[in-house]
């Protein structure tokens, strides 16, 4: 079969894999190849057991793989053959040198840009899919213009807004697709080609364009705003626990104001995920770089409140359990940073687990999808930790349960049975407010929700 265009994606991660699977699914006339430097990841994408868990992803990959969707480690060949290249390599926080702990580590994308330059034998459209600091496209253009022949590269910014656990839905019915570009005739033509791809399934009025810097900045600002909403509601959980107010009632009341809306108001013991902290700290770093210290401090507080919230959760457990956790067995219900994913990057569970171990508690961790990642995250930690998939077996003989991830299955467990098997007095710390607290209290548990009065038998 001859294809209209060859699309390549460099980086077969949480963003690159699902995004390309959706393009292949919706555009059978395009050939889509995803490459990665990690052969294990590529082998996973070519197997029956995909390297990431995402509801609905399996089905789409199975229906397109080998037809117009291909996974490979042949990066150079992929670059040569492609007319459009999406760059979706990771951009972690720098761990060394200037800006360590805040700035983005751009070594991977620069290596990728240079590799594109080296291997290209024809002109191409380069699409920034990864979240980059503002003006990265400019740097990429500079590198790609080092060519000595008449090959030309047009660089577009097309940030991905999918959230894990709902990636397929977000990709299929996006709120918007944002494409940033320069206004040169060649860039506008490139932008139109990208619009044509998305138009295969996204309504025209949802595909918006902007200048390239606005596009890059919009992604960082979107994540900063989302995280800010959760930090804002979380900041009032502490207040509610001290007063007679109930955070769920407050969230409902404010969420019905159409100016505020009801999304992203679920209180938690802390937000996580690979993007929020990294992107806000990037913004903070950029603000300081431009001498905008007040702006930097304002956004940095969104991260600080989150650190405080995680710390507070552990201190609440400690004080509720008579100020000592040594030798007590605590079961973590969930380890993923949110439900419907096996991803544990920046999961608040990692912080909680480490702190509880420092208090000499014994941990039992259960999660339907994230136990392998949990083992890697806690590898080498000096303490007693076991990993058990069945929540009934995991909580057997424990002193306390801490709900860490809002998995649907936890809501319908037989808590009567769980209570019987636990050490008494039995505690539940619901870090997500997903359980029926009154019912748990009636069974005999001492219940500590987030942002509501606790229900205790003593
Ligand atoms: C990543 C970033 O975290 C995010 O900021 C950005 O918006 C999109 O890219 P994600 O897909 O979740 O998101 O990252 P990850 O799952 O780590 O995937 C990146 C992939 O790129 C990895 O599989 C890695 O092996 C690959 N990679 C990295 C390359 O193929 N080449 C490189 O030079 C570096
Ligand atoms: C986020 C953005 O939503 C997405 O648009 C962007 O492309 C990548 O970053 P993601 O990190 O996958 O997506 O998940 P998200 O649903 O935003 O949740 C992030 C964290 O916030 C999770 O730990 C989640 O549990 C927490 N959260 C979310 C809350 O604590 N309360 C809420 O009301 C919503």
Short mmCIF file of C-alpha atoms and ligand atoms in Angstrom, two decimals:
data_model
loop_
_atom_site.label_atom_id
_atom_site.label_comp_id
_atom_site.label_asym_id
_atom_site.label_seq_id
_atom_site.Cartn_x
_atom_site.Cartn_y
_atom_site.Cartn_z
CA UNK A 1 0.00 0.00 0.00
CA UNK A 2 1.26 3.49 -0.73
CA UNK A 3 0.72 6.07 1.95
CA UNK A 4 0.01 9.76 1.53
CA UNK A 5 2.72 10.75 4.01
CA UNK A 6 5.23 9.18 6.37
CA UNK A 7 4.95 10.39 9.95
CA UNK A 8 7.65 9.63 12.50
CA UNK A 9 7.52 10.08 16.25
CA UNK A 10 10.76 10.06 18.25
CA UNK A 11 9.98 8.90 21.83
CA UNK A 12 7.62 5.99 22.48
CA UNK A 13 6.48 7.07 25.95
CA UNK A 14 3.18 7.94 27.62
CA UNK A 15 2.71 10.81 25.17
CA UNK A 16 4.27 9.51 21.93
CA UNK A 17 2.77 6.00 22.01
CA UNK A 18 -0.93 6.81 22.52
CA UNK A 19 -0.84 9.98 20.37
CA UNK A 20 0.62 8.16 17.38
CA UNK A 21 -1.73 5.21 17.86
CA UNK A 22 -4.65 7.67 17.62
CA UNK A 23 -3.26 9.35 14.48
CA UNK A 24 -2.73 5.92 12.86
CA UNK A 25 -6.25 4.87 13.86
CA UNK A 26 -7.90 8.00 12.46
CA UNK A 27 -5.69 8.41 9.39
CA UNK A 28 -5.28 5.02 7.67
CA UNK A 29 -3.77 6.80 4.65
CA UNK A 30 -0.73 7.92 6.68
CA UNK A 31 2.11 5.63 7.70
CA UNK A 32 3.03 6.26 11.33
CA UNK A 33 6.30 4.98 12.79
CA UNK A 34 7.29 5.39 16.43
CA UNK A 35 10.97 5.06 17.32
CA UNK A 36 12.80 5.04 20.63
CA UNK A 37 16.36 4.58 21.85
CA UNK A 38 15.07 2.05 24.39
CA UNK A 39 14.80 -1.39 22.72
CA UNK A 40 12.85 -2.87 25.66
CA UNK A 41 10.16 -0.21 25.26
CA UNK A 42 9.89 -0.86 21.53
CA UNK A 43 9.72 -4.62 22.12
CA UNK A 44 6.90 -3.93 24.57
CA UNK A 45 4.96 -1.90 22.01
CA UNK A 46 5.37 -4.77 19.53
CA UNK A 47 4.16 -7.37 22.06
CA UNK A 48 0.80 -8.36 23.51
CA UNK A 49 1.74 -6.62 26.76
CA UNK A 50 2.09 -2.89 26.00
CA UNK A 51 4.64 -0.95 28.08
CA UNK A 52 1.99 1.42 29.43
CA UNK A 53 -1.53 0.79 30.72
CA UNK A 54 -4.15 3.10 29.33
CA UNK A 55 -7.82 2.14 29.00
CA UNK A 56 -8.73 1.61 25.31
CA UNK A 57 -5.12 1.75 24.07
CA UNK A 58 -4.76 -2.00 23.49
CA UNK A 59 -7.65 -2.08 21.07
CA UNK A 60 -6.39 0.79 18.94
CA UNK A 61 -2.82 -0.51 18.81
CA UNK A 62 -3.99 -4.02 17.87
CA UNK A 63 -6.14 -2.71 15.02
CA UNK A 64 -3.41 -0.55 13.46
CA UNK A 65 -0.08 -2.22 14.31
CA UNK A 66 1.56 -3.75 11.24
CA UNK A 67 -0.92 -1.95 8.97
CA UNK A 68 -0.05 1.73 9.25
CA UNK A 69 1.46 1.86 12.77
CA UNK A 70 4.99 0.58 13.36
CA UNK A 71 7.31 0.58 16.37
CA UNK A 72 11.04 0.42 15.75
CA UNK A 73 14.50 1.23 17.09
CA UNK A 74 15.73 2.27 13.65
CA UNK A 75 15.78 5.99 14.37
CA UNK A 76 18.06 7.01 11.48
CA UNK A 77 16.03 5.14 8.90
CA UNK A 78 12.83 6.57 10.37
CA UNK A 79 14.18 10.11 10.05
CA UNK A 80 15.27 9.57 6.43
CA UNK A 81 11.85 8.28 5.39
CA UNK A 82 9.66 10.77 7.25
CA UNK A 83 8.08 13.95 5.95
CA UNK A 84 6.69 14.95 9.35
CA UNK A 85 8.58 14.26 12.61
CA UNK A 86 6.97 14.57 16.05
CA UNK A 87 9.49 14.94 18.88
CA UNK A 88 8.19 13.38 22.08
CA UNK A 89 11.34 12.63 24.06
CA UNK A 90 11.34 13.31 27.77
CA UNK A 91 12.33 16.65 29.23
CA UNK A 92 13.07 15.88 32.89
CA UNK A 93 14.09 18.43 35.49
CA UNK A 94 17.83 19.12 35.41
CA UNK A 95 19.66 17.36 38.21
CA UNK A 96 22.99 19.14 37.78
CA UNK A 97 24.56 22.54 37.15
CA UNK A 98 22.70 25.82 36.66
CA UNK A 99 18.99 25.51 37.36
CA UNK A 100 19.37 22.05 38.96
CA UNK A 101 16.03 20.93 40.43
CA UNK A 102 14.07 23.49 38.38
CA UNK A 103 15.14 24.03 34.77
CA UNK A 104 14.38 21.49 32.04
CA UNK A 105 17.14 19.12 31.05
CA UNK A 106 17.26 19.69 27.31
CA UNK A 107 20.07 17.27 26.44
CA UNK A 108 17.69 14.72 24.89
CA UNK A 109 15.90 17.07 22.58
CA UNK A 110 19.16 18.68 21.46
CA UNK A 111 20.62 15.26 20.71
CA UNK A 112 17.42 14.47 18.82
CA UNK A 113 17.57 17.74 16.85
CA UNK A 114 21.16 17.06 15.86
CA UNK A 115 20.29 13.51 14.86
CA UNK A 116 17.45 14.80 12.65
CA UNK A 117 19.90 17.22 11.05
CA UNK A 118 22.52 14.53 10.46
CA UNK A 119 20.21 11.91 8.96
CA UNK A 120 17.85 14.03 6.85
CA UNK A 121 18.13 13.84 3.08
CA UNK A 122 15.01 15.95 2.39
CA UNK A 123 13.07 18.85 3.91
CA UNK A 124 10.78 18.05 6.84
CA UNK A 125 8.23 19.42 9.25
CA UNK A 126 9.34 19.10 12.87
CA UNK A 127 6.59 19.10 15.51
CA UNK A 128 7.42 19.74 19.17
CA UNK A 129 5.12 17.41 21.10
CA UNK A 130 7.08 17.31 24.36
CA UNK A 131 6.58 20.12 26.83
CA UNK A 132 9.51 22.44 26.42
CA UNK A 133 10.44 25.72 28.06
CA UNK A 134 9.36 28.74 26.07
CA UNK A 135 11.58 29.50 23.06
CA UNK A 136 12.90 25.94 22.66
CA UNK A 137 11.51 25.89 19.12
CA UNK A 138 13.74 28.86 18.38
CA UNK A 139 16.79 26.93 19.56
CA UNK A 140 15.67 23.92 17.58
CA UNK A 141 15.35 26.04 14.45
CA UNK A 142 18.86 27.36 15.02
CA UNK A 143 20.30 23.85 15.21
CA UNK A 144 18.32 22.64 12.22
CA UNK A 145 19.42 25.60 10.12
CA UNK A 146 23.05 24.46 10.39
CA UNK A 147 22.51 22.35 7.27
CA UNK A 148 24.84 22.96 4.33
CA UNK A 149 22.58 21.65 1.56
CA UNK A 150 19.20 23.09 0.61
CA UNK A 151 17.20 20.98 3.05
CA UNK A 152 14.75 23.09 5.04
CA UNK A 153 13.00 22.40 8.35
CA UNK A 154 9.80 24.06 9.57
CA UNK A 155 9.39 23.82 13.34
CA UNK A 156 5.88 23.77 14.83
CA UNK A 157 4.77 23.59 18.45
CA UNK A 158 1.85 21.23 19.09
CA UNK A 159 1.67 20.55 22.84
CA UNK A 160 -0.16 17.49 24.10
CA UNK A 161 -2.87 18.04 26.70
CA UNK A 162 -3.86 14.42 27.34
CA UNK A 163 -4.15 13.23 30.91
CA UNK A 164 -3.10 9.71 31.84
CA UNK A 165 -5.89 7.26 32.50
CA UNK A 166 -8.12 9.13 30.03
CA UNK A 167 -5.57 9.53 27.23
CA UNK A 168 -7.61 7.79 24.53
CA UNK A 169 -10.73 9.84 25.27
CA UNK A 170 -8.68 13.05 25.41
CA UNK A 171 -7.00 12.24 22.10
CA UNK A 172 -10.22 11.25 20.37
CA UNK A 173 -12.30 14.19 21.62
CA UNK A 174 -9.77 16.88 22.53
CA UNK A 175 -11.01 20.14 24.08
CA UNK A 176 -8.63 21.79 21.64
CA UNK A 177 -5.62 21.09 19.46
CA UNK A 178 -3.11 23.91 19.62
CA UNK A 179 -0.61 24.54 16.84
CA UNK A 180 1.99 27.26 17.22
CA UNK A 181 4.00 28.44 14.23
CA UNK A 182 5.75 31.35 12.64
CA UNK A 183 3.86 33.25 9.98
CA UNK A 184 6.34 32.66 7.13
CA UNK A 185 4.77 31.12 3.98
CA UNK A 186 6.68 27.90 4.53
CA UNK A 187 5.63 27.62 8.22
CA UNK A 188 2.02 28.40 7.39
CA UNK A 189 2.09 25.61 4.77
CA UNK A 190 3.55 23.23 7.38
CA UNK A 191 0.87 24.29 9.87
CA UNK A 192 -1.83 23.57 7.27
CA UNK A 193 -0.42 20.06 6.80
CA UNK A 194 -0.69 19.42 10.52
CA UNK A 195 -4.21 20.86 10.60
CA UNK A 196 -5.11 18.48 7.76
CA UNK A 197 -4.01 15.49 9.86
CA UNK A 198 -6.10 16.50 12.89
CA UNK A 199 -9.07 17.45 10.69
CA UNK A 200 -9.57 13.74 10.02
CA UNK A 201 -11.37 13.55 13.35
CA UNK A 202 -11.19 16.85 15.27
CA UNK A 203 -13.85 19.52 14.48
CA UNK A 204 -12.27 22.54 12.77
CA UNK A 205 -13.29 24.99 15.50
CA UNK A 206 -11.30 22.97 18.04
CA UNK A 207 -8.06 23.31 16.12
CA UNK A 208 -6.56 26.64 17.09
CA UNK A 209 -3.37 28.34 16.02
CA UNK A 210 -1.12 30.84 17.72
CA UNK A 211 2.40 32.11 17.56
CA UNK A 212 4.97 29.55 18.51
CA UNK A 213 5.93 31.04 21.87
CA UNK A 214 2.31 31.36 22.98
CA UNK A 215 1.82 27.71 22.15
CA UNK A 216 4.82 26.60 24.21
CA UNK A 217 3.82 28.84 27.10
CA UNK A 218 0.15 27.74 26.99
CA UNK A 219 1.10 24.17 27.85
CA UNK A 220 3.07 25.26 30.92
CA UNK A 221 0.34 27.69 31.98
CA UNK A 222 -2.41 25.07 31.54
CA UNK A 223 -0.61 22.67 33.86
CA UNK A 224 0.17 25.45 36.34
CA UNK A 225 -3.53 26.45 36.46
CA UNK A 226 -4.71 22.85 36.89
CA UNK A 227 -2.25 22.20 39.71
CA UNK A 228 -3.12 25.56 41.27
CA UNK A 229 -6.79 24.58 41.48
CA UNK A 230 -5.97 21.40 43.37
CA UNK A 231 -3.46 23.16 45.62
CA UNK A 232 -6.09 25.82 46.31
CA UNK A 233 -8.77 23.35 47.38
CA UNK A 234 -6.18 21.28 49.26
CA UNK A 235 -5.04 24.34 51.19
CA UNK A 236 -8.54 24.56 52.67
CA UNK A 237 -8.59 20.90 53.75
CA UNK A 238 -6.31 21.77 56.65
CA UNK A 239 -8.67 24.60 57.55
CA UNK A 240 -11.72 22.30 57.39
CA UNK A 241 -10.08 19.68 59.59
CA UNK A 242 -9.57 22.36 62.27
CA UNK A 243 -13.12 23.70 62.01
CA UNK A 244 -16.54 22.11 61.54
CA UNK A 245 -16.50 22.70 57.78
CA UNK A 246 -16.50 19.87 55.25
CA UNK A 247 -14.34 20.31 52.12
CA UNK A 248 -16.71 18.26 49.92
CA UNK A 249 -19.56 20.60 50.76
CA UNK A 250 -17.36 23.62 50.14
CA UNK A 251 -16.13 22.23 46.79
CA UNK A 252 -19.69 21.51 45.68
CA UNK A 253 -20.85 24.98 46.64
CA UNK A 254 -18.06 26.82 44.87
CA UNK A 255 -18.03 24.46 41.85
CA UNK A 256 -21.65 25.36 41.04
CA UNK A 257 -20.55 28.91 40.34
CA UNK A 258 -20.37 28.78 36.55
CA UNK A 259 -17.41 31.15 36.63
CA UNK A 260 -15.42 28.60 38.63
CA UNK A 261 -16.72 25.25 37.34
CA UNK A 262 -16.67 21.94 39.16
CA UNK A 263 -13.62 20.18 37.69
CA UNK A 264 -10.30 19.68 39.47
CA UNK A 265 -11.75 20.42 42.87
CA UNK A 266 -11.29 16.93 44.31
CA UNK A 267 -9.25 17.31 47.46
CA UNK A 268 -6.37 14.89 47.87
CA UNK A 269 -3.38 14.28 50.07
CA UNK A 270 -1.31 15.71 47.21
CA UNK A 271 -1.15 15.79 43.43
CA UNK A 272 1.51 13.96 41.44
CA UNK A 273 2.36 12.90 37.91
CA UNK A 274 5.26 13.57 35.60
CA UNK A 275 4.14 17.03 34.48
CA UNK A 276 2.73 19.34 37.15
CA UNK A 277 5.77 19.81 39.35
CA UNK A 278 8.25 19.78 36.49
CA UNK A 279 6.31 22.29 34.42
CA UNK A 280 5.64 24.69 37.31
CA UNK A 281 9.28 24.61 38.40
CA UNK A 282 10.26 25.28 34.79
CA UNK A 283 7.97 28.31 34.77
CA UNK A 284 9.38 29.48 38.09
CA UNK A 285 12.90 29.14 36.74
CA UNK A 286 12.01 31.07 33.59
CA UNK A 287 10.35 33.83 35.62
CA UNK A 288 13.45 34.21 37.80
CA UNK A 289 15.58 34.21 34.66
CA UNK A 290 13.59 37.20 33.41
CA UNK A 291 13.87 38.90 36.83
CA UNK A 292 10.18 38.36 37.65
CA UNK A 293 10.66 37.22 41.24
CA UNK A 294 7.13 38.06 42.43
CA UNK A 295 5.60 35.98 39.65
CA UNK A 296 8.04 33.14 40.36
CA UNK A 297 7.21 33.17 44.08
CA UNK A 298 3.47 33.15 43.36
CA UNK A 299 3.64 29.96 41.28
CA UNK A 300 6.25 28.29 43.45
CA UNK A 301 3.72 28.41 46.29
CA UNK A 302 1.48 26.02 44.31
CA UNK A 303 4.23 23.41 44.63
CA UNK A 304 5.01 24.29 48.28
CA UNK A 305 1.39 23.78 49.35
CA UNK A 306 1.50 20.37 47.71
CA UNK A 307 4.63 19.40 49.66
CA UNK A 308 2.91 20.63 52.83
CA UNK A 309 -0.19 18.59 52.02
CA UNK A 310 1.80 15.34 51.66
CA UNK A 311 3.71 16.04 54.87
CA UNK A 312 0.46 16.83 56.68
CA UNK A 313 -1.04 13.49 55.63
CA UNK A 314 1.83 11.58 57.24
CA UNK A 315 1.74 13.74 60.39
CA UNK A 316 -2.01 13.10 60.67
CA UNK A 317 -1.40 9.35 60.50
CA UNK A 318 1.31 9.63 63.12
CA UNK A 319 -0.72 11.70 65.57
CA UNK A 320 -3.89 9.62 65.10
CA UNK A 321 -1.98 6.43 65.82
CA UNK A 322 -0.80 7.66 69.23
CA UNK A 323 2.40 9.30 67.92
CA UNK A 324 4.22 6.09 67.16
CA UNK A 325 4.25 3.98 64.03
CA UNK A 326 7.23 1.82 64.93
CA UNK A 327 6.44 -1.82 64.20
CA UNK A 328 2.90 -1.01 63.02
CA UNK A 329 1.72 -2.42 59.72
CA UNK A 330 0.21 0.09 57.30
CA UNK A 331 -1.39 -0.91 54.03
CA UNK A 332 -1.27 1.56 51.12
CA UNK A 333 -4.33 1.20 48.91
CA UNK A 334 -2.86 2.27 45.59
CA UNK A 335 0.53 3.55 44.51
CA UNK A 336 -0.13 5.08 41.06
CA UNK A 337 -0.28 8.89 40.98
CA UNK A 338 -3.93 8.62 39.91
CA UNK A 339 -6.42 5.90 38.98
CA UNK A 340 -6.43 4.03 35.66
CA UNK A 341 -2.71 4.18 35.12
CA UNK A 342 0.28 2.15 36.25
CA UNK A 343 2.42 5.29 36.20
CA UNK A 344 4.03 6.29 39.50
CA UNK A 345 6.19 9.22 38.36
CA UNK A 346 6.10 11.87 41.11
CA UNK A 347 3.36 9.86 42.81
CA UNK A 348 2.77 11.29 46.29
CA UNK A 349 2.74 7.63 47.36
CA UNK A 350 6.53 7.56 47.05
CA UNK A 351 6.91 10.39 49.58
CA UNK A 352 4.33 8.85 51.94
CA UNK A 353 5.97 5.41 51.78
CA UNK A 354 9.43 6.81 52.53
CA UNK A 355 8.17 8.89 55.46
CA UNK A 356 6.27 5.97 56.97
CA UNK A 357 9.35 3.78 56.67
CA UNK A 358 11.38 6.52 58.40
CA UNK A 359 8.88 6.22 61.25
CA UNK A 360 9.76 2.48 61.27
CA UNK A 361 6.31 1.36 60.12
CA UNK A 362 6.02 -1.82 58.09
CA UNK A 363 4.37 -1.29 54.67
CA UNK A 364 2.14 -3.47 52.56
CA UNK A 365 1.45 -1.98 49.14
CA UNK A 366 -1.43 -2.98 46.89
CA UNK A 367 -2.34 -1.57 43.47
CA UNK A 368 -4.01 -3.19 40.46
CA UNK A 369 -1.50 -1.79 37.93
CA UNK A 370 1.44 -0.08 39.58
CA UNK A 371 3.17 -2.70 41.74
CA UNK A 372 6.09 -3.18 39.32
CA UNK A 373 6.78 0.55 39.28
CA UNK A 374 6.34 0.75 43.07
CA UNK A 375 9.03 -1.91 43.50
CA UNK A 376 11.41 0.12 41.34
CA UNK A 377 10.59 3.39 43.16
CA UNK A 378 11.22 1.91 46.60
CA UNK A 379 14.13 -0.30 45.61
CA UNK A 380 17.01 -0.08 48.08
CA UNK A 381 14.98 1.51 50.86
CA UNK A 382 15.91 0.11 54.21
CA UNK A 383 12.63 -1.11 55.68
CA UNK A 384 10.01 -3.84 55.61
CA UNK A 385 7.86 -3.50 52.47
CA UNK A 386 5.72 -6.12 50.76
CA UNK A 387 3.72 -5.92 47.55
CA UNK A 388 0.42 -7.79 47.33
CA UNK A 389 -2.08 -7.34 44.51
CA UNK A 390 -5.17 -8.58 46.37
CA UNK A 391 -6.38 -5.78 48.72
CA UNK A 392 -7.95 -8.31 51.13
CA UNK A 393 -4.68 -10.21 51.56
CA UNK A 394 -2.72 -6.95 51.64
CA UNK A 395 -4.71 -5.48 54.54
CA UNK A 396 -4.84 -8.74 56.50
CA UNK A 397 -3.25 -8.17 59.93
CA UNK A 398 -2.58 -4.45 59.30
CA UNK A 399 -3.15 -1.66 61.84
CA UNK A 400 -4.16 0.91 59.24
CA UNK A 401 -5.14 1.46 55.63
CA UNK A 402 -4.15 4.64 53.77
CA UNK A 403 -6.07 5.24 50.54
CA UNK A 404 -3.54 6.69 48.14
CA UNK A 405 -5.04 6.15 44.67
CA UNK A 406 -8.71 6.61 43.81
CA UNK A 407 -9.15 3.21 42.10
CA UNK A 408 -12.84 2.43 41.55
CA UNK A 409 -12.41 -1.11 42.94
CA UNK A 410 -11.66 0.21 46.43
CA UNK A 411 -15.14 1.68 46.72
CA UNK A 412 -16.88 -1.67 46.51
CA UNK A 413 -14.64 -3.79 48.74
CA UNK A 414 -16.17 -5.77 51.60
CA UNK A 415 -14.88 -3.57 54.44
CA UNK A 416 -16.65 -5.71 57.03
CA UNK A 417 -14.40 -8.59 56.01
CA UNK A 418 -11.35 -6.32 55.90
CA UNK A 419 -12.11 -4.98 59.40
CA UNK A 420 -12.36 -8.50 60.79
CA UNK A 421 -8.89 -9.37 59.46
CA UNK A 422 -7.18 -6.22 60.76
CA UNK A 423 -5.40 -5.47 64.01
CA UNK A 424 -7.51 -3.36 66.45
CA UNK A 425 -8.02 -0.48 66.81
CA UNK A 426 -8.22 -0.35 63.01
CA UNK A 427 -7.63 2.95 61.18
CA UNK A 428 -8.48 4.21 57.71
CA UNK A 429 -6.87 7.37 56.30
CA UNK A 430 -8.77 8.22 53.15
CA UNK A 431 -6.33 10.40 51.19
CA UNK A 432 -8.83 10.68 48.32
CA UNK A 433 -12.19 10.84 50.11
CA UNK A 434 -13.57 8.00 48.00
CA UNK A 435 -14.96 5.72 50.70
CA UNK A 436 -18.23 5.83 52.66
CA UNK A 437 -16.85 7.19 55.92
CA UNK A 438 -19.98 6.84 58.05
CA UNK A 439 -20.35 3.19 57.05
CA UNK A 440 -16.70 2.48 57.84
CA UNK A 441 -17.13 4.11 61.24
CA UNK A 442 -20.23 1.97 61.91
CA UNK A 443 -18.22 -1.16 61.07
CA UNK A 444 -15.71 -0.16 63.76
CA UNK A 445 -12.95 1.71 61.91
CA UNK A 446 -11.47 4.98 63.12
CA UNK A 447 -11.83 7.09 60.00
CA UNK A 448 -9.68 10.06 58.96
CA UNK A 449 -10.83 11.70 55.72
CA UNK A 450 -9.20 14.72 54.06
CA UNK A 451 -10.78 18.06 54.97
CA UNK A 452 -13.58 16.68 57.16
CA UNK A 453 -13.93 15.88 60.84
CA UNK A 454 -12.52 12.48 61.76
CA UNK A 455 -14.85 9.72 63.04
CA UNK A 456 -13.26 7.92 65.97
CA UNK A 457 -14.34 5.47 68.65
CA UNK A 458 -12.12 6.95 71.33
C1 LIG B 1 7.61 13.17 27.95
C2 LIG B 1 7.86 14.34 28.91
O1 LIG B 1 7.88 13.84 30.22
C3 LIG B 1 6.84 15.42 28.79
O2 LIG B 1 7.29 16.59 29.39
C4 LIG B 1 6.62 15.77 27.39
O3 LIG B 1 5.52 16.62 27.29
C5 LIG B 1 6.43 14.57 26.50
O4 LIG B 1 7.47 13.64 26.68
P1 LIG B 1 6.31 10.97 28.35
O5 LIG B 1 5.90 10.48 27.02
O6 LIG B 1 5.40 10.72 29.49
O7 LIG B 1 6.43 12.53 28.34
O8 LIG B 1 7.80 10.52 28.69
P2 LIG B 1 8.41 9.07 28.67
O9 LIG B 1 7.35 8.06 28.91
O10 LIG B 1 9.62 9.11 29.52
O11 LIG B 1 8.84 8.88 27.14
C6 LIG B 1 9.89 9.48 26.52
C7 LIG B 1 10.55 8.44 25.60
O12 LIG B 1 11.56 9.08 24.81
C8 LIG B 1 11.26 7.30 26.36
O13 LIG B 1 10.73 6.05 25.95
C9 LIG B 1 12.73 7.45 25.98
O14 LIG B 1 13.41 6.21 25.86
C10 LIG B 1 12.63 8.18 24.64
N1 LIG B 1 13.84 8.90 24.27
C11 LIG B 1 14.43 9.74 25.16
C12 LIG B 1 14.36 8.76 22.99
O15 LIG B 1 13.85 7.98 22.18
N2 LIG B 1 15.48 9.46 22.64
C13 LIG B 1 16.11 10.28 23.52
O16 LIG B 1 17.13 10.88 23.18
C14 LIG B 1 15.57 10.42 24.82
C1 LIG B 2 -1.84 16.58 33.51
C2 LIG B 2 -2.81 17.48 32.74
O1 LIG B 2 -4.15 17.25 33.21
C3 LIG B 2 -2.73 17.20 31.24
O2 LIG B 2 -3.55 18.10 30.52
C4 LIG B 2 -1.28 17.36 30.80
O3 LIG B 2 -1.16 17.04 29.41
C5 LIG B 2 -0.37 16.47 31.62
O4 LIG B 2 -0.52 16.74 33.01
P1 LIG B 2 -1.90 14.05 34.32
O5 LIG B 2 -0.72 14.42 35.15
O6 LIG B 2 -1.81 12.83 33.46
O7 LIG B 2 -2.28 15.25 33.33
O8 LIG B 2 -3.17 13.84 35.27
P2 LIG B 2 -4.22 14.81 36.00
O9 LIG B 2 -5.56 14.22 35.78
O10 LIG B 2 -4.06 16.22 35.63
O11 LIG B 2 -3.88 14.60 37.54
C6 LIG B 2 -2.68 15.09 38.11
C7 LIG B 2 -2.69 14.86 39.61
O12 LIG B 2 -3.68 15.66 40.24
C8 LIG B 2 -2.99 13.42 40.02
O13 LIG B 2 -2.18 13.05 41.11
C9 LIG B 2 -4.45 13.49 40.45
O14 LIG B 2 -4.81 12.48 41.35
C10 LIG B 2 -4.50 14.86 41.10
N1 LIG B 2 -5.84 15.46 41.14
C11 LIG B 2 -6.53 15.72 40.00
C12 LIG B 2 -6.40 15.80 42.37
O15 LIG B 2 -5.78 15.59 43.42
N2 LIG B 2 -7.64 16.39 42.40
C13 LIG B 2 -8.34 16.66 41.27
O16 LIG B 2 -9.46 17.20 41.38
C14 LIG B 2 -7.77 16.32 40.02
#
